[in-house]
CSV table of C-alpha atoms in Angstrom, one decimal:
chain,number,residue,atom,x,y,z
A,1,MET,CA,0.0,0.0,0.0
A,2,SER,CA,1.4,3.4,-0.9
A,3,ALA,CA,2.1,6.2,1.5
A,4,GLN,CA,-0.7,8.2,0.0
A,5,SER,CA,-3.2,5.4,0.7
A,6,HIS,CA,-2.0,5.3,4.4
A,7,ASP,CA,-2.5,9.1,4.7
A,8,ASP,CA,-6.0,8.9,3.2
A,9,ILE,CA,-7.0,6.1,5.6
A,10,ASN,CA,-5.6,8.0,8.6
A,11,LYS,CA,-7.7,11.1,7.5
A,12,ILE,CA,-10.8,9.0,7.3
A,13,PHE,CA,-10.3,7.6,10.9
A,14,GLN,CA,-9.4,11.0,12.3
A,15,SER,CA,-12.6,12.5,10.8
A,16,LYS,CA,-14.7,9.8,12.5
A,17,LEU,CA,-12.9,10.1,15.8
A,18,LYS,CA,-13.7,13.8,15.9
A,19,ASP,CA,-17.4,13.0,16.4
A,20,THR,CA,-16.7,10.5,19.1
A,21,ASP,CA,-17.8,11.2,22.6
A,22,SER,CA,-15.3,10.1,25.3
A,23,GLY,CA,-18.2,8.6,27.2
A,24,ASP,CA,-19.0,6.1,24.5
A,25,GLY,CA,-16.2,3.7,25.7
A,26,TYR,CA,-12.8,3.5,27.1
A,27,TRP,CA,-10.6,6.6,26.7
A,28,ASN,CA,-8.3,4.9,24.2
A,29,ILE,CA,-10.7,2.5,22.4
A,30,PRO,CA,-13.2,4.1,20.0
A,31,PRO,CA,-16.7,2.6,19.7
A,32,ASP,CA,-17.5,0.0,17.1
A,33,ARG,CA,-19.5,2.4,15.0
A,34,VAL,CA,-16.3,4.4,14.3
A,35,PHE,CA,-14.7,1.4,12.7
A,36,ASP,CA,-17.9,0.5,10.8
A,37,GLU,CA,-18.3,4.0,9.4
A,38,ALA,CA,-14.6,4.3,8.6
A,39,MET,CA,-14.6,1.0,6.7
A,40,ILE,CA,-17.5,2.1,4.6
A,41,ASP,CA,-15.6,5.2,3.6
A,42,VAL,CA,-12.4,3.2,3.0
A,43,ALA,CA,-14.3,0.8,0.7
A,44,ALA,CA,-15.7,3.7,-1.2
A,45,MET,CA,-12.3,5.3,-1.6
A,46,ARG,CA,-10.7,2.1,-2.9
A,47,LYS,CA,-13.6,1.6,-5.3
A,48,ALA,CA,-13.2,5.1,-6.6
A,49,ARG,CA,-9.5,4.6,-7.3
A,50,ARG,CA,-10.0,1.2,-8.9
A,51,ASN,CA,-12.7,2.7,-11.2
A,52,ARG,CA,-10.4,5.6,-12.0
A,53,ARG,CA,-7.7,3.3,-13.2
A,54,ARG,CA,-10.1,1.3,-15.2
A,55,ARG,CA,-11.5,4.4,-16.9
A,56,ILE,CA,-8.0,5.7,-17.8
A,57,GLY,CA,-7.0,2.3,-19.3
A,58,ALA,CA,-10.3,1.9,-21.2
A,59,LEU,CA,-10.1,5.6,-22.4
A,60,LEU,CA,-6.6,5.0,-23.8
A,61,LEU,CA,-7.8,1.9,-25.6
A,62,LEU,CA,-10.8,3.8,-27.0
A,63,LEU,CA,-8.5,6.6,-28.1
A,64,ILE,CA,-6.2,4.2,-29.9
A,65,GLY,CA,-9.2,2.6,-31.6
A,66,LEU,CA,-10.7,5.9,-32.8
A,67,THR,CA,-7.3,7.1,-34.0
A,68,THR,CA,-6.9,3.9,-36.0
A,69,VAL,CA,-10.3,4.3,-37.5
A,70,GLY,CA,-9.5,7.8,-38.5
A,71,TRP,CA,-6.2,6.9,-40.1
A,72,LEU,CA,-7.8,4.0,-42.0
A,73,LEU,CA,-10.7,6.2,-43.2
A,74,ASN,CA,-8.2,8.9,-44.4
A,75,ASN,CA,-6.2,6.2,-46.2
A,76,HIS,CA,-9.3,4.8,-47.9
A,77,ILE,CA,-10.3,8.3,-49.0
A,78,ASN,CA,-6.9,8.9,-50.5
A,79,GLN,CA,-7.1,5.6,-52.4
A,80,LEU,CA,-10.5,6.5,-53.8
A,81,ASN,CA,-9.2,9.9,-54.9
A,82,ALA,CA,-6.3,8.3,-56.7
A,83,ARG,CA,-8.7,5.9,-58.4
A,84,ILE,CA,-11.0,8.7,-59.5
A,85,HIS,CA,-8.0,10.6,-60.9
A,86,GLN,CA,-6.9,7.5,-62.8
A,87,LEU,CA,-10.4,7.0,-64.3
A,88,GLU,CA,-10.6,10.7,-65.3
A,89,THR,CA,-7.2,10.4,-67.0
A,90,GLN,CA,-8.3,7.3,-69.0
A,91,VAL,CA,-11.6,9.0,-70.0
A,92,GLU,CA,-9.6,12.0,-71.3
A,93,ILE,CA,-7.3,9.7,-73.3
A,94,TYR,CA,-10.3,7.9,-74.7
A,95,ALA,CA,-11.9,11.2,-75.7
A,96,GLU,CA,-8.7,12.3,-77.5
A,97,SER,CA,-8.5,8.9,-79.4
A,98,LYS,CA,-12.1,9.3,-80.6
A,99,SER,CA,-11.2,12.7,-82.2
A,100,LYS,CA,-8.4,11.3,-84.3
A,101,THR,CA,-9.0,10.9,-88.1
A,102,SER,CA,-6.7,7.9,-88.5
A,103,ASP,CA,-8.3,4.5,-88.8
A,104,GLU,CA,-5.7,3.0,-86.5
A,105,VAL,CA,-4.6,4.0,-83.0
A,106,VAL,CA,-1.3,2.4,-82.1
A,107,LEU,CA,-1.2,0.9,-78.6
A,108,ALA,CA,1.3,2.8,-76.5
A,109,GLN,CA,2.8,-0.4,-75.0
A,110,SER,CA,2.8,-4.0,-76.1
A,111,ASN,CA,1.1,-6.9,-74.3
A,112,VAL,CA,2.0,-10.6,-74.7
A,113,ILE,CA,-1.1,-12.8,-74.7
A,114,THR,CA,-0.9,-16.6,-74.9
A,115,VAL,CA,-3.8,-18.7,-76.3
A,116,LYS,CA,-3.9,-22.4,-77.2
A,117,SER,CA,-5.0,-23.7,-80.7
A,118,GLY,CA,-3.6,-27.2,-81.2
A,119,LYS,CA,-0.3,-26.0,-80.0
A,120,GLU,CA,0.4,-23.1,-77.7
A,121,MET,CA,0.8,-19.9,-79.8
A,122,GLU,CA,2.6,-16.8,-78.6
A,123,LEU,CA,0.9,-13.6,-79.7
A,124,GLU,CA,3.7,-11.0,-79.7
A,125,GLU,CA,1.6,-8.2,-81.2
A,126,SER,CA,2.8,-7.6,-84.7
A,127,VAL,CA,-0.6,-7.2,-86.4
A,128,PHE,CA,-2.8,-4.1,-86.6
A,129,ILE,CA,-6.6,-4.3,-86.0
A,130,ASN,CA,-8.7,-1.6,-87.5
A,131,GLN,CA,-10.4,0.3,-84.6
A,132,ASN,CA,-13.4,1.1,-86.8
A,133,ASN,CA,-14.0,-2.6,-87.4
A,134,THR,CA,-14.1,-3.6,-83.7
A,135,PRO,CA,-17.5,-5.2,-83.1
A,136,THR,CA,-20.0,-3.4,-80.9
A,137,ASN,CA,-22.0,-6.6,-80.3
A,138,SER,CA,-20.6,-9.4,-78.2
A,139,ASN,CA,-22.3,-12.0,-80.5
A,140,SER,CA,-20.6,-10.7,-83.7
A,141,ALA,CA,-17.1,-11.5,-84.9
A,142,ALA,CA,-14.5,-8.8,-85.5
A,143,LYS,CA,-13.1,-8.2,-89.0
A,144,VAL,CA,-9.4,-7.6,-89.1
A,145,LEU,CA,-7.0,-6.2,-91.6
A,146,ASP,CA,-6.6,-8.2,-94.8
A,147,ASP,CA,-2.8,-8.4,-94.5
A,148,VAL,CA,-1.5,-10.6,-91.6
A,149,ALA,CA,2.2,-11.2,-91.0
A,150,VAL,CA,2.9,-14.9,-90.5
A,151,THR,CA,6.3,-15.9,-89.3
A,152,ASN,CA,7.8,-19.4,-89.0
A,153,PRO,CA,11.4,-19.9,-87.8
A,154,GLY,CA,13.5,-20.8,-90.8
A,155,SER,CA,11.0,-19.6,-93.4
A,156,GLU,CA,10.3,-16.4,-95.2
A,157,GLN,CA,7.5,-14.0,-94.3
A,158,LYS,CA,4.2,-14.7,-95.9
A,159,SER,CA,1.0,-12.8,-96.5
A,160,PHE,CA,-2.5,-14.1,-97.1
A,161,ASN,CA,-6.1,-12.8,-97.3
A,162,HIS,CA,-8.5,-13.6,-94.5
A,163,GLU,CA,-11.4,-13.9,-96.9
A,164,SER,CA,-9.9,-17.2,-98.4
A,165,GLU,CA,-8.9,-18.8,-95.1
A,166,PRO,CA,-11.2,-20.6,-92.7
A,167,VAL,CA,-11.2,-18.5,-89.5
A,168,ASN,CA,-12.8,-19.0,-86.1
A,169,TYR,CA,-13.3,-15.9,-83.8
A,170,ILE,CA,-13.0,-16.3,-80.0
A,171,PRO,CA,-13.5,-13.6,-77.3
A,172,LEU,CA,-10.2,-12.7,-75.6
A,173,VAL,CA,-10.8,-10.1,-73.0
A,174,THR,CA,-13.3,-7.5,-71.9
A,175,SER,CA,-12.8,-3.9,-70.8
A,176,ASN,CA,-13.7,-2.6,-67.4
A,177,LEU,CA,-14.8,0.6,-69.0
A,178,THR,CA,-16.7,-0.4,-72.1
A,179,PRO,CA,-19.1,-3.3,-73.1
A,180,GLU,CA,-17.3,-3.8,-76.4
A,181,LEU,CA,-15.4,-7.1,-76.8
A,182,LEU,CA,-11.9,-7.4,-78.3
A,183,TRP,CA,-11.5,-10.3,-80.5
A,184,ILE,CA,-8.6,-12.3,-82.1
A,185,GLN,CA,-8.4,-15.0,-84.6
A,186,GLU,CA,-7.8,-18.7,-84.0
A,187,ILE,CA,-6.0,-20.1,-87.1
A,188,ASP,CA,-5.7,-23.8,-87.8
A,189,THR,CA,-2.0,-23.8,-88.6
A,190,PRO,CA,-0.2,-25.7,-85.9
A,191,GLU,CA,3.0,-25.8,-87.8
A,192,HIS,CA,3.3,-22.0,-87.8
A,193,SER,CA,4.0,-19.6,-84.9
A,194,VAL,CA,1.6,-16.7,-85.7
A,195,SER,CA,2.4,-13.2,-84.4
A,196,TYR,CA,-0.1,-10.4,-84.1
A,197,ARG,CA,0.3,-6.7,-83.4
A,198,ARG,CA,-3.0,-5.1,-82.5
A,199,SER,CA,-3.9,-1.5,-82.4
A,200,VAL,CA,-6.4,-0.5,-79.7
A,201,PRO,CA,-7.1,2.8,-77.8
A,202,GLU,CA,-5.0,3.2,-74.6
A,203,LEU,CA,-8.3,3.1,-72.7
A,204,PHE,CA,-8.2,-0.7,-73.0
A,205,LEU,CA,-5.0,-0.9,-70.8
A,206,THR,CA,-7.3,-1.8,-67.9
A,207,TRP,CA,-8.5,-5.4,-68.6
A,208,SER,CA,-10.3,-8.1,-66.6
A,209,GLU,CA,-11.3,-11.6,-67.3
A,210,ALA,CA,-14.8,-12.1,-68.6
A,211,SER,CA,-17.1,-12.9,-65.8
A,212,GLY,CA,-20.8,-13.4,-64.9
A,213,PRO,CA,-23.1,-10.9,-63.3
A,214,ASP,CA,-21.7,-8.5,-60.8
A,215,LYS,CA,-21.3,-10.1,-57.3
A,216,GLU,CA,-20.7,-8.4,-54.0
A,217,GLU,CA,-17.2,-8.9,-52.6
A,218,LEU,CA,-16.1,-8.9,-49.0
A,219,ASN,CA,-14.5,-5.8,-47.6
A,220,ASN,CA,-14.5,-3.9,-51.0
A,221,GLY,CA,-15.3,-0.6,-49.3
A,222,ILE,CA,-16.4,1.2,-46.2
A,223,THR,CA,-19.6,-0.2,-44.8
A,224,LEU,CA,-22.2,2.0,-43.0
A,225,ALA,CA,-25.1,0.4,-41.1
A,226,LEU,CA,-28.2,1.9,-39.3
A,227,ILE,CA,-29.5,-0.8,-36.9
A,228,PRO,CA,-32.6,-0.4,-34.7
A,229,THR,CA,-32.0,-2.7,-31.7
A,230,THR,CA,-33.8,-4.1,-28.7
A,231,PHE,CA,-32.1,-5.4,-25.6
A,232,ILE,CA,-32.8,-7.8,-22.7
A,233,SER,CA,-30.5,-6.6,-20.0
A,234,TRP,CA,-29.7,-7.2,-16.3
A,235,ALA,CA,-27.6,-5.9,-13.5
A,236,ARG,CA,-24.8,-7.6,-11.5
A,237,MET,CA,-24.9,-6.2,-7.9
A,238,ASP,CA,-22.1,-6.6,-5.4
A,239,ASN,CA,-21.2,-5.2,-2.0
A,240,ILE,CA,-24.7,-4.1,-1.2
A,241,MET,CA,-24.7,-2.1,2.1
A,242,PRO,CA,-26.0,-1.9,4.7
A,243,GLU,CA,-26.5,-5.6,5.2
A,244,SER,CA,-29.8,-5.1,7.1
A,245,TYR,CA,-31.5,-4.1,3.8
A,246,ALA,CA,-32.5,-7.2,1.9
A,247,LEU,CA,-33.1,-6.9,-1.8
A,248,THR,CA,-35.6,-9.7,-2.2
A,249,LYS,CA,-36.7,-9.2,-5.8
A,250,TYR,CA,-35.9,-7.0,-8.8
A,251,GLY,CA,-36.9,-7.3,-12.4
A,252,ASP,CA,-34.8,-7.5,-15.5
A,253,LEU,CA,-33.5,-4.2,-16.9
A,254,ARG,CA,-35.0,-3.9,-20.4
A,255,SER,CA,-34.5,-1.2,-23.0
A,256,SER,CA,-37.5,0.4,-24.6
A,257,TYR,CA,-35.5,1.2,-27.7
A,258,GLY,CA,-32.1,1.3,-29.2
A,259,LEU,CA,-30.5,2.7,-32.4
A,260,GLN,CA,-26.9,2.4,-33.6
A,261,LEU,CA,-25.0,3.8,-36.5
A,262,SER,CA,-21.8,1.9,-37.2
A,263,GLY,CA,-19.1,1.7,-39.8
A,264,ALA,CA,-16.5,-0.8,-40.9
A,265,ILE,CA,-13.2,0.1,-42.6
A,266,PRO,CA,-11.5,-2.9,-44.3
A,267,LEU,CA,-7.9,-3.9,-43.3
A,268,ASN,CA,-7.8,-6.9,-45.7
A,269,LYS,CA,-10.2,-9.2,-47.5
A,270,SER,CA,-11.8,-10.4,-44.2
A,271,LEU,CA,-10.7,-8.1,-41.3
A,272,SER,CA,-12.2,-4.7,-40.6
A,273,VAL,CA,-11.9,-2.0,-38.0
A,274,THR,CA,-15.4,-1.0,-36.7
A,275,GLY,CA,-16.6,2.2,-34.9
A,276,GLY,CA,-19.9,3.8,-34.3
A,277,LEU,CA,-22.4,5.6,-32.1
A,278,ALA,CA,-25.5,4.1,-30.3
A,279,LEU,CA,-28.4,5.6,-28.4
A,280,SER,CA,-30.4,3.4,-26.0
A,281,SER,CA,-33.0,3.7,-23.2
A,282,ILE,CA,-32.8,1.3,-20.3
A,283,ARG,CA,-35.8,0.8,-18.1
A,284,ASN,CA,-35.8,-1.0,-14.7
A,285,ARG,CA,-38.9,-2.2,-12.8
A,286,SER,CA,-38.3,-3.6,-9.3
A,287,LEU,CA,-40.1,-4.7,-6.2
A,288,LEU,CA,-37.9,-4.0,-3.2
A,289,ASN,CA,-38.4,-5.3,0.4
A,290,ASP,CA,-36.4,-4.1,3.4
A,291,GLN,CA,-37.0,-3.3,7.0
A,292,PHE,CA,-35.8,-1.1,9.8
A,293,GLU,CA,-36.2,-0.8,13.6
A,294,TYR,CA,-38.5,1.7,15.2
A,295,ASP,CA,-36.5,4.3,17.3
A,296,LEU,CA,-38.5,6.3,19.9
A,297,ASP,CA,-35.9,9.0,19.7
A,298,ASN,CA,-37.2,9.9,16.2
A,299,GLN,CA,-40.8,10.2,17.4
A,300,TYR,CA,-42.3,13.7,18.1
A,301,SER,CA,-45.6,15.6,18.3
A,302,ASN,CA,-46.6,18.1,15.7
A,303,ASN,CA,-48.6,21.3,16.1
A,304,ASN,CA,-51.8,19.3,15.8
A,305,GLY,CA,-50.9,17.0,18.6
A,306,LEU,CA,-50.3,14.0,16.3
A,307,GLN,CA,-47.6,11.5,17.0
A,308,MET,CA,-45.1,11.7,14.0
A,309,TYR,CA,-42.1,9.6,13.2
A,310,SER,CA,-39.2,11.0,11.1
A,311,SER,CA,-36.7,8.6,9.4
A,312,ASN,CA,-34.1,8.8,6.7
A,313,ILE,CA,-34.8,5.6,4.7
A,314,GLU,CA,-32.2,4.3,2.3
A,315,ILE,CA,-33.5,2.2,-0.6
A,316,VAL,CA,-31.0,0.0,-2.4
A,317,THR,CA,-31.8,-0.3,-6.2
A,318,PRO,CA,-30.0,-1.7,-9.2
A,319,LEU,CA,-29.3,1.9,-10.2
A,320,GLY,CA,-27.9,3.2,-6.9
A,321,ILE,CA,-28.8,3.8,-3.3
A,322,HIS,CA,-31.6,6.5,-2.8
A,323,GLU,CA,-32.0,8.3,0.5
A,324,ASN,CA,-35.5,9.5,1.4
A,325,VAL,CA,-36.3,11.6,4.4
A,326,THR,CA,-39.9,10.8,5.4
A,327,SER,CA,-42.3,11.7,8.2
A,328,PHE,CA,-45.5,9.8,8.9
A,329,ASP,CA,-48.3,9.6,11.5
A,330,VAL,CA,-48.0,6.8,14.0
A,331,SER,CA,-50.8,7.9,16.3
A,332,ASN,CA,-53.0,4.9,15.5
A,333,PHE,CA,-50.2,2.3,15.9
A,334,SER,CA,-48.8,0.8,19.1
A,335,LEU,CA,-45.1,0.9,18.1
A,336,GLN,CA,-42.5,0.2,20.7
A,337,ASP,CA,-38.8,0.9,20.6
A,338,GLY,CA,-37.2,-1.7,18.5
A,339,SER,CA,-40.4,-2.7,16.6
A,340,THR,CA,-39.9,-3.8,13.0
A,341,ILE,CA,-41.3,-1.6,10.2
A,342,GLU,CA,-41.4,-3.2,6.8
A,343,ASN,CA,-40.7,-1.1,3.7
A,344,ARG,CA,-42.2,-2.3,0.4
A,345,THR,CA,-41.2,-0.2,-2.6
A,346,GLN,CA,-42.4,-0.5,-6.2
A,347,LEU,CA,-39.7,1.1,-8.4
A,348,ASP,CA,-39.7,2.3,-12.0
A,349,GLN,CA,-36.4,3.7,-13.2
A,350,SER,CA,-35.1,4.7,-16.7
A,351,ILE,CA,-31.8,6.0,-18.0
A,352,ARG,CA,-30.9,7.2,-21.5
A,353,ILE,CA,-27.4,6.2,-22.7
A,354,VAL,CA,-25.2,7.5,-25.5
A,355,SER,CA,-22.4,5.0,-26.4
A,356,PHE,CA,-19.2,5.2,-28.6
A,357,HIS,CA,-17.8,1.9,-29.6
A,358,THR,CA,-14.8,0.6,-31.6
A,359,GLY,CA,-13.4,-2.9,-32.3
A,360,LEU,CA,-12.4,-5.5,-34.9
A,361,ARG,CA,-14.7,-7.6,-37.1
A,362,ASN,CA,-13.9,-10.7,-39.2
A,363,SER,CA,-16.2,-11.5,-42.2
A,364,PHE,CA,-16.5,-14.6,-44.4
A,365,LYS,CA,-18.8,-15.7,-47.3
A,366,VAL,CA,-21.7,-18.0,-46.8
A,367,SER,CA,-23.1,-17.8,-50.3
A,368,ASP,CA,-23.1,-15.4,-53.2
A,369,ARG,CA,-25.5,-13.0,-51.4
A,370,ILE,CA,-25.0,-13.8,-47.8
A,371,SER,CA,-21.9,-13.1,-45.6
A,372,ALA,CA,-21.4,-13.6,-41.9
A,373,PHE,CA,-19.3,-11.7,-39.4
A,374,ALA,CA,-18.1,-11.9,-35.8
A,375,GLY,CA,-16.4,-9.1,-33.8
A,376,VAL,CA,-15.1,-7.9,-30.5
A,377,GLY,CA,-14.7,-4.4,-29.2
A,378,LEU,CA,-14.9,-1.8,-26.4
A,379,SER,CA,-17.6,0.8,-25.8
A,380,TYR,CA,-17.6,4.0,-23.7
A,381,SER,CA,-21.1,5.0,-22.5
A,382,ILE,CA,-22.4,8.3,-21.1
A,383,ILE,CA,-25.6,8.5,-19.0
A,384,GLU,CA,-27.5,11.4,-20.6
A,385,ASN,CA,-30.7,11.3,-18.5
A,386,TYR,CA,-32.1,9.6,-15.4
A,387,CYS,CA,-35.7,9.4,-14.1
A,388,SER,CA,-37.1,7.4,-11.1
A,389,ASP,CA,-40.7,6.9,-9.7
A,390,MET,CA,-41.1,5.1,-6.4
A,391,LEU,CA,-44.2,4.0,-4.5
A,392,MET,CA,-43.0,3.4,-1.0
A,393,GLN,CA,-45.4,1.6,1.5
A,394,LEU,CA,-44.6,1.2,5.2
A,395,TYR,CA,-46.2,-1.7,7.1
A,396,ASP,CA,-46.5,-2.7,10.8
A,397,GLY,CA,-47.1,-6.4,10.3
A,398,THR,CA,-50.0,-6.6,7.9
A,399,ASP,CA,-51.3,-3.0,8.6
A,400,MET,CA,-50.1,-0.3,6.2
A,401,ILE,CA,-48.9,2.7,8.2
A,402,ASP,CA,-48.4,5.1,5.3
A,403,GLU,CA,-47.4,5.3,1.6
A,404,PHE,CA,-45.3,7.8,-0.4
A,405,ASP,CA,-45.1,8.5,-4.1
A,406,ILE,CA,-41.7,9.9,-4.9
A,407,HIS,CA,-40.5,11.2,-8.3
A,408,THR,CA,-36.9,12.3,-8.9
A,409,GLU,CA,-34.6,13.0,-11.8
A,410,ASP,CA,-31.5,13.3,-9.6
A,411,GLY,CA,-28.9,10.9,-11.0
A,412,SER,CA,-26.3,11.7,-8.4
A,413,ALA,CA,-26.3,8.0,-7.3
A,414,LEU,CA,-25.0,7.0,-10.7
A,415,ASN,CA,-21.6,7.4,-12.4
A,416,ASN,CA,-21.9,9.6,-15.5
A,417,ASN,CA,-20.0,7.1,-17.6
A,418,PHE,CA,-18.9,3.5,-17.8
A,419,PHE,CA,-17.0,1.0,-20.0
A,420,SER,CA,-18.1,-2.3,-21.5
A,421,LEU,CA,-16.6,-5.2,-23.5
A,422,ASN,CA,-18.7,-6.1,-26.6
A,423,GLY,CA,-19.1,-9.1,-28.8
A,424,GLU,CA,-21.2,-9.5,-31.9
A,425,LEU,CA,-22.4,-12.1,-34.5
A,426,GLY,CA,-24.3,-11.2,-37.6
A,427,LEU,CA,-25.4,-11.8,-41.2
A,428,ASN,CA,-25.4,-9.5,-44.2
A,429,LEU,CA,-27.9,-10.2,-47.0
A,430,SER,CA,-26.9,-8.4,-50.2
A,431,LEU,CA,-29.8,-6.9,-52.1
A,432,GLY,CA,-27.5,-4.9,-54.5
A,433,ARG,CA,-23.9,-4.4,-55.2
A,434,ASN,CA,-23.5,-1.8,-52.5
A,435,TRP,CA,-26.4,-2.3,-50.1
A,436,GLY,CA,-28.4,-4.9,-48.2
A,437,ILE,CA,-29.9,-5.9,-44.9
A,438,SER,CA,-28.0,-6.7,-41.7
A,439,LEU,CA,-29.1,-8.9,-38.8
A,440,ILE,CA,-26.9,-8.5,-35.6
A,441,GLY,CA,-26.8,-10.2,-32.2
A,442,SER,CA,-24.7,-8.6,-29.5
A,443,TYR,CA,-23.5,-9.2,-26.0
A,444,SER,CA,-22.1,-6.4,-23.7
A,445,LYS,CA,-20.4,-7.0,-20.3
A,446,GLY,CA,-19.9,-4.0,-18.0
A,447,MET,CA,-16.3,-3.4,-17.0
A,448,SER,CA,-16.8,-0.4,-14.6
A,449,ASP,CA,-19.4,0.3,-11.9
A,450,LEU,CA,-22.6,2.0,-12.8
A,451,THR,CA,-23.2,3.5,-9.3
A,452,ARG,CA,-21.5,5.6,-6.7
A,453,GLY,CA,-20.9,4.6,-3.1
A,454,PRO,CA,-19.7,1.3,-1.7
A,455,SER,CA,-22.4,-0.8,-3.5
A,456,GLN,CA,-21.5,-2.0,-7.0
A,457,THR,CA,-23.7,-2.5,-10.1
A,458,TYR,CA,-22.4,-3.7,-13.5
A,459,PHE,CA,-24.6,-3.4,-16.5
A,460,ASP,CA,-24.8,-6.4,-19.0
A,461,ASN,CA,-27.1,-6.9,-21.9
A,462,ILE,CA,-27.9,-9.1,-24.9
A,463,GLY,CA,-29.3,-7.3,-27.9
A,464,ILE,CA,-30.7,-8.2,-31.3
A,465,GLY,CA,-31.3,-5.8,-34.2
A,466,THR,CA,-31.8,-5.6,-37.9
A,467,GLY,CA,-31.3,-2.7,-40.3
A,468,ILE,CA,-29.8,-1.5,-43.6
A,469,TYR,CA,-26.2,-1.3,-44.6
A,470,LEU,CA,-24.5,0.7,-47.4
A,471,LYS,CA,-21.0,0.4,-49.0
A,472,ILE,CA,-19.2,3.5,-50.2
């Protein structure tokens, strides 16, 4: 234990000893209540320091995650800008090539293309194709120049006319930027090595293999999703004080609504960094039972001659300990010093939470239109609003002494923020190349205490939601 901790504990005990009457016990031995009260304060101090360390660590992790998301987003935007510039340059080149009067546009650089016809033939590009004769229909064959240079090692160069030779036309490649097909000839002359030099616009430098209909690819862009969510939630409660208050029953914490906006930035074909914002409303309905002893020192007569009793009643709830100073009429009850008074409280509490989350997500294909994903992460939550309605009823045995209807929006019993660990499983159903429907199931486990004081409440929940995602 550090010197600072020793000093803080000494200050706590000194503050309690100041209020001690020397007649309460021996001159050098403080009464038991001093130790009891001091230990409550020590527990609260240790809890505050532990929560502070957790908050600092979680805040650093969240900051690292958000910085990573920002860097990846900036990198992705730069890549998109570079691609846009490349496409604009290619469009300009294509526009210039269309304005030329020549029937042939010589390709700026050569490409070696290998096809098989009987024997493997190497196409070294020594033939010119008339651009104006390039077919505009994928089902039609392209006409080429009449003169074709045919070379055979050890033989002289020959020329022949295509009209007199049997020729089959096969599709070679397609362009990313135009529906027109480029065609070459397949010639039944296995004893010859045939060389072609073709002339095509520079626009066709970007080629891809012929494929079927467009299909969605994993992690081919930033994914944004808007997901309405509902939760089934509960509270883990530890170190409830004082022990004389028995929490006999409390209901599940349930959210009335939830909405989250999240994004995923790809790191590779399957792994993404996620981040987002969520808004949720958590509602708790509880039935609380506790009891306290009647103390004649708190009984007095009011101006009307009625026998009144004043008490500071503490109510332990999943969302903190609430103190209520109450006065009630005991004239019609025969209450003795030490009699037991039962307190039955119906509680309705709600909090509104804003959460920021970041994490990692791994995706994989299930079918052409369905992909699945799993992820883990960290969230930082801020309690934006608190509201509580209590109906407190006091009983002497089976007879009700009095009841109180208490409404408060004082959230001082709660910490303003807390951290959680998150896990998610989900499916994406593609309805188009860049959009579809998401189904997400999530689990969140509270890392830091939701309440102030010595008692501890950790907030956990299981959620399910569905919404729309977009890829940009």
